[in-house]
Tab-separated table of C-alpha atoms in Angstrom:
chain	number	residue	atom	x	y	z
A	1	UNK	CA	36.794	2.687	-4.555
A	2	UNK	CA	36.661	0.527	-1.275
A	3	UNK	CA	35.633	-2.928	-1.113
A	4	UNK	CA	32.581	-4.424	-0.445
A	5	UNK	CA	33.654	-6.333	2.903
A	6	UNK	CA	34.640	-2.826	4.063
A	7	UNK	CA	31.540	-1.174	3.264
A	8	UNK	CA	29.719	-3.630	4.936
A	9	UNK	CA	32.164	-3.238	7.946
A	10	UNK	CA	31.319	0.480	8.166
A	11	UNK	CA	27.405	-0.252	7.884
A	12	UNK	CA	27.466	-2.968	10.875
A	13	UNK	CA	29.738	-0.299	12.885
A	14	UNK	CA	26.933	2.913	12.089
A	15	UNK	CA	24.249	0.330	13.253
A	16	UNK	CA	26.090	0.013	16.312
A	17	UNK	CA	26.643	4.058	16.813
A	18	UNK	CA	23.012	3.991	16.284
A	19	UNK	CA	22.143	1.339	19.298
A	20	UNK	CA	21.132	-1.602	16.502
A	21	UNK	CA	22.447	-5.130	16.109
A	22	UNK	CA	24.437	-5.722	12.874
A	23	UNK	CA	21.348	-8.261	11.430
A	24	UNK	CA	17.893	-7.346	12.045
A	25	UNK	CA	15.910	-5.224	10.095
A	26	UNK	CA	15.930	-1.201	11.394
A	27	UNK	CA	13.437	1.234	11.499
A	28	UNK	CA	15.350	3.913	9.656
A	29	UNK	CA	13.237	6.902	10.421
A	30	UNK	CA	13.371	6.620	13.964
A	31	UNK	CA	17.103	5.556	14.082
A	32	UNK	CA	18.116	8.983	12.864
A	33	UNK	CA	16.305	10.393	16.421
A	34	UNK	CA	19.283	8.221	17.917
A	35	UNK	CA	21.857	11.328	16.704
A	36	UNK	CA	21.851	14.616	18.248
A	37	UNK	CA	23.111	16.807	15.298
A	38	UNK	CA	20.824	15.025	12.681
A	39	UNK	CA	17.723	16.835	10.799
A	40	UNK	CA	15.814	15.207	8.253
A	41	UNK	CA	13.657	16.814	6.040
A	42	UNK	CA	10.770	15.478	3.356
A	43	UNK	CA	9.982	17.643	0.365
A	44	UNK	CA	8.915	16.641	-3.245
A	45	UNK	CA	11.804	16.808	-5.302
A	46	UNK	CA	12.570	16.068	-9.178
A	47	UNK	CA	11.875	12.449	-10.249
A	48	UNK	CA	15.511	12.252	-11.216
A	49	UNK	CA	16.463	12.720	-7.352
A	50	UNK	CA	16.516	10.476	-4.966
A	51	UNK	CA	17.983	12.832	-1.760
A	52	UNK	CA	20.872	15.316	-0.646
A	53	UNK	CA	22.678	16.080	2.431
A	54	UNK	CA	24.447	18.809	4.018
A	55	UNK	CA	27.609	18.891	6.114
A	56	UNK	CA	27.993	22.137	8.287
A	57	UNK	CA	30.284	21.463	11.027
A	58	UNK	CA	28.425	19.209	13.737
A	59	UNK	CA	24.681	19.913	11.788
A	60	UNK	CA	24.144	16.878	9.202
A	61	UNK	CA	20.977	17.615	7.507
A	62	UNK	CA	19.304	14.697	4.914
A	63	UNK	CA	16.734	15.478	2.816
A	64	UNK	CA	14.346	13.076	1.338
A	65	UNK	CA	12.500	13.033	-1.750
A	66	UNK	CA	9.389	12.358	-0.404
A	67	UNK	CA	7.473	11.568	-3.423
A	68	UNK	CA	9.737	8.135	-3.922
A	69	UNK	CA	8.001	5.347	-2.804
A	70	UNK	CA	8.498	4.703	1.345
A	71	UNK	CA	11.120	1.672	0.796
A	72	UNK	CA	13.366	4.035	-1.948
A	73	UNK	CA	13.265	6.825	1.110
A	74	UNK	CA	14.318	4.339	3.596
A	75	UNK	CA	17.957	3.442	0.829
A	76	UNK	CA	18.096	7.077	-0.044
A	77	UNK	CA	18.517	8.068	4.163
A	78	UNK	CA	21.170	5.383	4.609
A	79	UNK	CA	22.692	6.317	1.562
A	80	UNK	CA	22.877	9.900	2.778
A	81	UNK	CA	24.170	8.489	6.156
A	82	UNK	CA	27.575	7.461	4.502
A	83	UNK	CA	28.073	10.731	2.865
A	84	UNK	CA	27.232	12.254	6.213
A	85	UNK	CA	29.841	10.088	8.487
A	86	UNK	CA	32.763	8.293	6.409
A	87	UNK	CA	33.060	11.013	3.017
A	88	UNK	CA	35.177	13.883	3.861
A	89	UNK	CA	35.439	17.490	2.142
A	90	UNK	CA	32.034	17.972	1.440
A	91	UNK	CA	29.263	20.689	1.856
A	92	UNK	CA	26.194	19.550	-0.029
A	93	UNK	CA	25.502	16.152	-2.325
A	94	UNK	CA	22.297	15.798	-4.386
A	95	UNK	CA	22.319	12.073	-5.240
A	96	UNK	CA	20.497	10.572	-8.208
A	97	UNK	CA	17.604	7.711	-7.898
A	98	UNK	CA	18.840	5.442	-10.907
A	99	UNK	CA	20.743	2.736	-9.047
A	100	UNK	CA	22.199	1.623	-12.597
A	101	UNK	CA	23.698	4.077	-14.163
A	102	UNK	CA	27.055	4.707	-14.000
A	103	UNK	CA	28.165	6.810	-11.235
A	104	UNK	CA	31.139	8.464	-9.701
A	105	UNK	CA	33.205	6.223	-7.116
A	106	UNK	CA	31.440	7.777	-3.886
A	107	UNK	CA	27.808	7.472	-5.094
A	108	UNK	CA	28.264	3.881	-5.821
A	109	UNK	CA	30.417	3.259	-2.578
A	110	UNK	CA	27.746	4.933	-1.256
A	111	UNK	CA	24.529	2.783	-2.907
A	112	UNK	CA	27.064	0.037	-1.533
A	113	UNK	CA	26.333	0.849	1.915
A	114	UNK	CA	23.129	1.621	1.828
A	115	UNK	CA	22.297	-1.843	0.887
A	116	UNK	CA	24.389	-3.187	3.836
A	117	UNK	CA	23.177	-0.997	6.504
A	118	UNK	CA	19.506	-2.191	5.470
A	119	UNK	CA	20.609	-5.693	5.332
A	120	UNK	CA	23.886	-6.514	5.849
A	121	UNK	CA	25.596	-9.532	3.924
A	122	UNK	CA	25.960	-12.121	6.845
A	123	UNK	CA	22.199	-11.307	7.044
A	124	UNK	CA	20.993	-11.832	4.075
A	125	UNK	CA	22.620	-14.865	3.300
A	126	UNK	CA	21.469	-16.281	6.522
A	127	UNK	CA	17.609	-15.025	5.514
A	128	UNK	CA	17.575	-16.709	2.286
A	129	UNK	CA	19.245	-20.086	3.375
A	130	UNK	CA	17.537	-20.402	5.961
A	131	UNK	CA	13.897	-18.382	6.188
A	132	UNK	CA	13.450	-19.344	2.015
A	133	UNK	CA	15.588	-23.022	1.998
A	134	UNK	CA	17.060	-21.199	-1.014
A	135	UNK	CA	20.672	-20.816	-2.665
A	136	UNK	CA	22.175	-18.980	-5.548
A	137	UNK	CA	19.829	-18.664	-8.462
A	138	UNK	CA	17.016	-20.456	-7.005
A	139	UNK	CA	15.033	-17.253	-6.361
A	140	UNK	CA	11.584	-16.678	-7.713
A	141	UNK	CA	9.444	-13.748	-6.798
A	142	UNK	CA	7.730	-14.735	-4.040
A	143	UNK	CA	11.096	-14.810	-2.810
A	144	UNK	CA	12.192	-11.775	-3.645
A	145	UNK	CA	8.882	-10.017	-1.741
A	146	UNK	CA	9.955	-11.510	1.130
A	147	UNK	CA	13.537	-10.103	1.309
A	148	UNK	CA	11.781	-6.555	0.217
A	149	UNK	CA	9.307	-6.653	2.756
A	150	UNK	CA	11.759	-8.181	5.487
A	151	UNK	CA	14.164	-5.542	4.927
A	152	UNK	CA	12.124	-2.722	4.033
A	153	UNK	CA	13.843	-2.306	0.977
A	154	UNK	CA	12.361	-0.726	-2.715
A	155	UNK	CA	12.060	-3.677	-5.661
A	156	UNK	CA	14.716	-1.435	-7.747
A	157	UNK	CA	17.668	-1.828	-4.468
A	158	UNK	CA	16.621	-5.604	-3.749
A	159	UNK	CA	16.953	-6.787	-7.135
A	160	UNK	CA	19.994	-4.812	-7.607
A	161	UNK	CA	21.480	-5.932	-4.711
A	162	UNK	CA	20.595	-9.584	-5.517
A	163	UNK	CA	22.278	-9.755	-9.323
A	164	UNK	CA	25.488	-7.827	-7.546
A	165	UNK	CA	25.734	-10.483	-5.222
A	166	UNK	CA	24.764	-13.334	-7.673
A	167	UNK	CA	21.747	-14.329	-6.437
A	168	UNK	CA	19.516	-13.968	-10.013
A	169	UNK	CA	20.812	-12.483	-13.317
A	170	UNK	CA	20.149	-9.631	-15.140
A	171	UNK	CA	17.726	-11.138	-17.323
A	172	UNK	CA	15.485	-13.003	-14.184
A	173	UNK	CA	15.600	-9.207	-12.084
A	174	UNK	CA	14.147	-7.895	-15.634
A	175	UNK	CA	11.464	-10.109	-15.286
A	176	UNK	CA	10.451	-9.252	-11.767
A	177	UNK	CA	10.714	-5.098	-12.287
A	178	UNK	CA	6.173	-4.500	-13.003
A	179	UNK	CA	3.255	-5.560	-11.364
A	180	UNK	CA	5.239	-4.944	-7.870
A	181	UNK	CA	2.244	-3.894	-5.757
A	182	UNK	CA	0.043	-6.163	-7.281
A	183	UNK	CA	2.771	-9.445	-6.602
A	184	UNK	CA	2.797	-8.198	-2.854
A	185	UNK	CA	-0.845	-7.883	-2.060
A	186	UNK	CA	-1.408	-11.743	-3.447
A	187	UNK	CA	1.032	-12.541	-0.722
A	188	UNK	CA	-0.759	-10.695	2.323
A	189	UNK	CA	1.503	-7.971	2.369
A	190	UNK	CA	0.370	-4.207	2.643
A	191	UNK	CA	1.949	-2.187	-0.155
A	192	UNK	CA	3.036	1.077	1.956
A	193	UNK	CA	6.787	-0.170	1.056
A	194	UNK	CA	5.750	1.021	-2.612
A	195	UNK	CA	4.004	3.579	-2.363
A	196	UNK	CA	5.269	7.607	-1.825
A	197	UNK	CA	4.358	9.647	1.020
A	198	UNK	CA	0.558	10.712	0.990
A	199	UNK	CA	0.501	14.433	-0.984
A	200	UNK	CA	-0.320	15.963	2.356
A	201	UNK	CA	2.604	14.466	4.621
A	202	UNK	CA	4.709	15.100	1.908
A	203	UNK	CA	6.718	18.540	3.393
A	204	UNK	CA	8.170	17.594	7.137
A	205	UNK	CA	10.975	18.344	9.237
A	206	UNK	CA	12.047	16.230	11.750
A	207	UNK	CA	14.940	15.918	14.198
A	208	UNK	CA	17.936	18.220	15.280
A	209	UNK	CA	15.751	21.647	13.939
A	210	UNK	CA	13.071	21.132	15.555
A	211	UNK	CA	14.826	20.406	19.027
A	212	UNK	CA	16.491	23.726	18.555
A	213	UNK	CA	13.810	25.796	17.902
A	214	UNK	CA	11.851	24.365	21.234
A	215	UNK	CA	15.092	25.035	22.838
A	216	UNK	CA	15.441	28.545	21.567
A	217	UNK	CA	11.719	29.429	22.929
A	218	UNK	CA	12.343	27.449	26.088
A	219	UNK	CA	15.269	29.511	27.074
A	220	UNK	CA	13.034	32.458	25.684
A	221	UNK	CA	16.111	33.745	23.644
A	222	UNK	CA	13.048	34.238	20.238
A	223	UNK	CA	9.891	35.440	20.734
A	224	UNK	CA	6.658	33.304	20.170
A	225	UNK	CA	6.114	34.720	16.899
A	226	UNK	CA	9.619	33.862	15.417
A	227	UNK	CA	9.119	30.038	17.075
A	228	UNK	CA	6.310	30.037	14.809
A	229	UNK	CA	7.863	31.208	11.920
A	230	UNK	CA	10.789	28.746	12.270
A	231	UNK	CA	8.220	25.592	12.652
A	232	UNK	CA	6.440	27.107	10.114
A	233	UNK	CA	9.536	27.282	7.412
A	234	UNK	CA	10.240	23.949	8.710
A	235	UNK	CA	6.821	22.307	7.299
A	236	UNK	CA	5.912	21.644	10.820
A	237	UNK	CA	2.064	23.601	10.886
A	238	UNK	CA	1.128	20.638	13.005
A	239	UNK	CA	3.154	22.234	16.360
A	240	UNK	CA	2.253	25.436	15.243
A	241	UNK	CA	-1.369	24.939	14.741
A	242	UNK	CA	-2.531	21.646	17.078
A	243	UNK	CA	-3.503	19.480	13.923
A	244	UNK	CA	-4.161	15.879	15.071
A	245	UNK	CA	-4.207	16.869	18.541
A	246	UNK	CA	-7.170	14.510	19.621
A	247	UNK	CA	-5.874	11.469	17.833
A	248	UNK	CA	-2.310	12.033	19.480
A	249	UNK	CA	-3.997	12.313	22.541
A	250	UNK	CA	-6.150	8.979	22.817
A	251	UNK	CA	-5.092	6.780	25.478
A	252	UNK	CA	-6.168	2.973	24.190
């Protein structure tokens, strides 16, 4: 199993394929818009699985369990990101959504960087020495909201991240695992990061699919019906149909 320092290497050096610095926070779900042969796609999946990808030749398609909260989406497409661009001699991965449980080497290298690519370890060091004025074990949950909401990361990943790098123990991240939404609204913050996608947004394709079936219909090579019917088997009604039309089409 690699390193640490190299997983972190190979995060900072995907930000940079991806046009991003190697320590501010990304937006995730518009950085995979950044790759030409990527497709994501959101679909409610078994509450034992987090995501899965698929390698077939230059198409790398991630898809999302979409009823996981919005920051466990955000880990599970970076996580599907390293099995897409450093594992090799693979088709198809579904990957679990327990963090701690033991794991074969490339889903844990993989958790690994995840974690990096969200916030990578020069960051995070630098946010909580110098944004909190805090060191090792001085971490209390106000802090830890911070670094979640900061980094756009799930309460399970930060505090796991945190006791790998020694920042709290086991027993302290026990402590801080309930009342999660609650904790975040007493500090201002809006609790999207915790909550899934709403039950109606919850089947989308975006991304490399989509391009191709606008291109296929461009060039006229399908008719108008199968353009449909590809949109259509790609969750994507709202092309097909015009929903949302007059709020996409305000000019403020």
């Amino acid at each position: 199993m690699k390193e640490k320092i190299e997983l972190n290497g190979e995060a900072i050096i995907l930000r940079k394929d991806f046009g991003e610095d190697a320590a501010s926070p990304i937006d995730i779900f518009s950085l995979i818009h950044n790759n030409d042969d990527l497709t994501i796609v959101f679909y409610p999946m078994s509450n034992r699985v987090s995501g899965m990808c698929i390698r077939d030749g230059k198409n790398k398609i991630i898809g999302v369990n979409s009823t996981s909260t919005y920051g466990r989406q955000r880990f599970t497409i970076a996580h599907e990101l390293y099995h897409l661009f450093f594992h090799k001699d693979f088709k198809s991965i579904v990957c679990s959504k327990d963090l701690e449980k033991n794991k074969d080497p490339q889903e844990k290298e993989a958790d690994i960087f995840a974690s990096y690519f969200l916030a990578p370890y020069e960051s995070l060091i630098y946010f909580i020495k110098n944004k909190l004025k805090k060191d090792k074990h001085q971490l209390e949950i106000e802090d830890i909201i911070r670094i979640e909401q900061y980094y756009g990361m799930s309460r399970q990943a930060i505090l796991w991240r945190l006791i790998n790098d020694g920042y709290i123990t086991r027993e302290k991240a026990d402590t801080m695992k309930t009342g999660i939404i609650a904790s975040a609204k007493k500090l201002g913050y809006d609790d999207k990061l915790y909550k899934p996608t709403p039950e109606e947004k919850q089947y989308a394709t975006f991304g490399k699919y989509v391009r191709l079936a606008e291109e296929l219909k461009t060039k006229e090579l399908v008719s108008t019906g199968k353009y449909e019917e590809l949109l259509l088997n790609g969750f994507r009604g709202d092309i097909v149909y015009g929903f949302d039309t007059e709020e996409e089409e305000k000019y403020d």
